[in-house]
Amino acid sequence: MTTHHDVREKSPAELRAAALEAELVERGLITPDAVDAVVEVFQDEVGPRNGARMVARAWVDEGYRQRLLADATAAAAELGYGGSEGEHLVAVENTPGVHNVIVCTLCSCYPWPVLGVPPVWYKSPPYRSRVVREPRAVLAEFGLDVPASTEVRVWDSSADVRYLVLPRRPEGTEGLDEAALASLVSRDGMIGVAAV
Ligand code: FE
């Protein structure tokens, strides 16, 4: 990912966190790299695992897939996920003809219970404005080239509706069990800026 998506103002909470981090680093208690690593684990690994388990379940269980597409909030609750910032969840399914990508053009609405904390670039003004105007160009910058024959649909999240992309199951994964399939699913795949 290019770094131009990372430019933005720091919130008061972030400034406090940065001050705390500086203090801990100065006392030799932690290293900046360790802090970054922890944050990245939560953003990329711990948080999105709930969503990944839902995706894997939908890939192996047609009944669950249909329930997920009909009412994603209820389908999340089936696996024990829900709560604040995830009350009205909608799953959008990628197919050979349609690729979905999610954004919040107003701020940073995001389905926390299933995807964890939003990545910095998701909250950045360039992503929020450009993915609507030129989604294919933005996706290409993430390394995802969507064929011209595939329609790109951009879903604008809000406080009322949070989206989750159901990626296509990769070819050659017929022999994998649900847990192995879940490990293939990335946060970016469920935002729609990666294939899976
Ligand atoms: Fe928002």
mmCIF file of N, CA and C in Angstrom, residues 35-46 187:
data_model
loop_
_atom_site.group_PDB
_atom_site.id
_atom_site.type_symbol
_atom_site.label_atom_id
_atom_site.label_comp_id
_atom_site.label_asym_id
_atom_site.label_seq_id
_atom_site.Cartn_x
_atom_site.Cartn_y
_atom_site.Cartn_z
ATOM 1 N N VAL A 35 5.590 -1.647 19.781
ATOM 2 C CA VAL A 35 4.268 -1.032 19.788
ATOM 3 C C VAL A 35 3.616 -1.174 18.426
ATOM 4 N N ASP A 36 4.375 -0.852 17.382
ATOM 5 C CA ASP A 36 3.826 -0.963 16.027
ATOM 6 C C ASP A 36 3.380 -2.389 15.746
ATOM 7 N N ALA A 37 4.165 -3.348 16.197
ATOM 8 C CA ALA A 37 3.841 -4.747 15.928
ATOM 9 C C ALA A 37 2.530 -5.136 16.604
ATOM 10 N N VAL A 38 2.344 -4.670 17.836
ATOM 11 C CA VAL A 38 1.101 -5.000 18.557
ATOM 12 C C VAL A 38 -0.102 -4.391 17.837
ATOM 13 N N VAL A 39 0.018 -3.117 17.463
ATOM 14 C CA VAL A 39 -1.084 -2.454 16.770
ATOM 15 C C VAL A 39 -1.406 -3.190 15.472
ATOM 16 N N GLU A 40 -0.373 -3.579 14.743
ATOM 17 C CA GLU A 40 -0.601 -4.264 13.480
ATOM 18 C C GLU A 40 -1.286 -5.607 13.684
ATOM 19 N N VAL A 41 -0.912 -6.309 14.742
ATOM 20 C CA VAL A 41 -1.559 -7.593 15.011
ATOM 21 C C VAL A 41 -3.048 -7.400 15.241
ATOM 22 N N PHE A 42 -3.397 -6.350 16.006
ATOM 23 C CA PHE A 42 -4.823 -6.119 16.251
ATOM 24 C C PHE A 42 -5.538 -5.698 14.984
ATOM 25 N N GLN A 43 -4.897 -4.878 14.182
ATOM 26 C CA GLN A 43 -5.552 -4.408 12.955
ATOM 27 C C GLN A 43 -5.704 -5.523 11.935
ATOM 28 N N ASP A 44 -4.655 -6.324 11.783
ATOM 29 C CA ASP A 44 -4.635 -7.265 10.661
ATOM 30 C C ASP A 44 -5.022 -8.677 11.051
ATOM 31 N N GLU A 45 -4.836 -9.035 12.314
ATOM 32 C CA GLU A 45 -5.003 -10.432 12.697
ATOM 33 C C GLU A 45 -6.138 -10.654 13.692
ATOM 34 N N VAL A 46 -5.989 -10.129 14.906
ATOM 35 C CA VAL A 46 -6.970 -10.449 15.946
ATOM 36 C C VAL A 46 -8.365 -9.973 15.562
ATOM 37 N N ARG A 187 -8.204 -9.278 6.250
ATOM 38 C CA ARG A 187 -9.008 -8.087 6.509
ATOM 39 C C ARG A 187 -9.285 -7.344 5.207
#
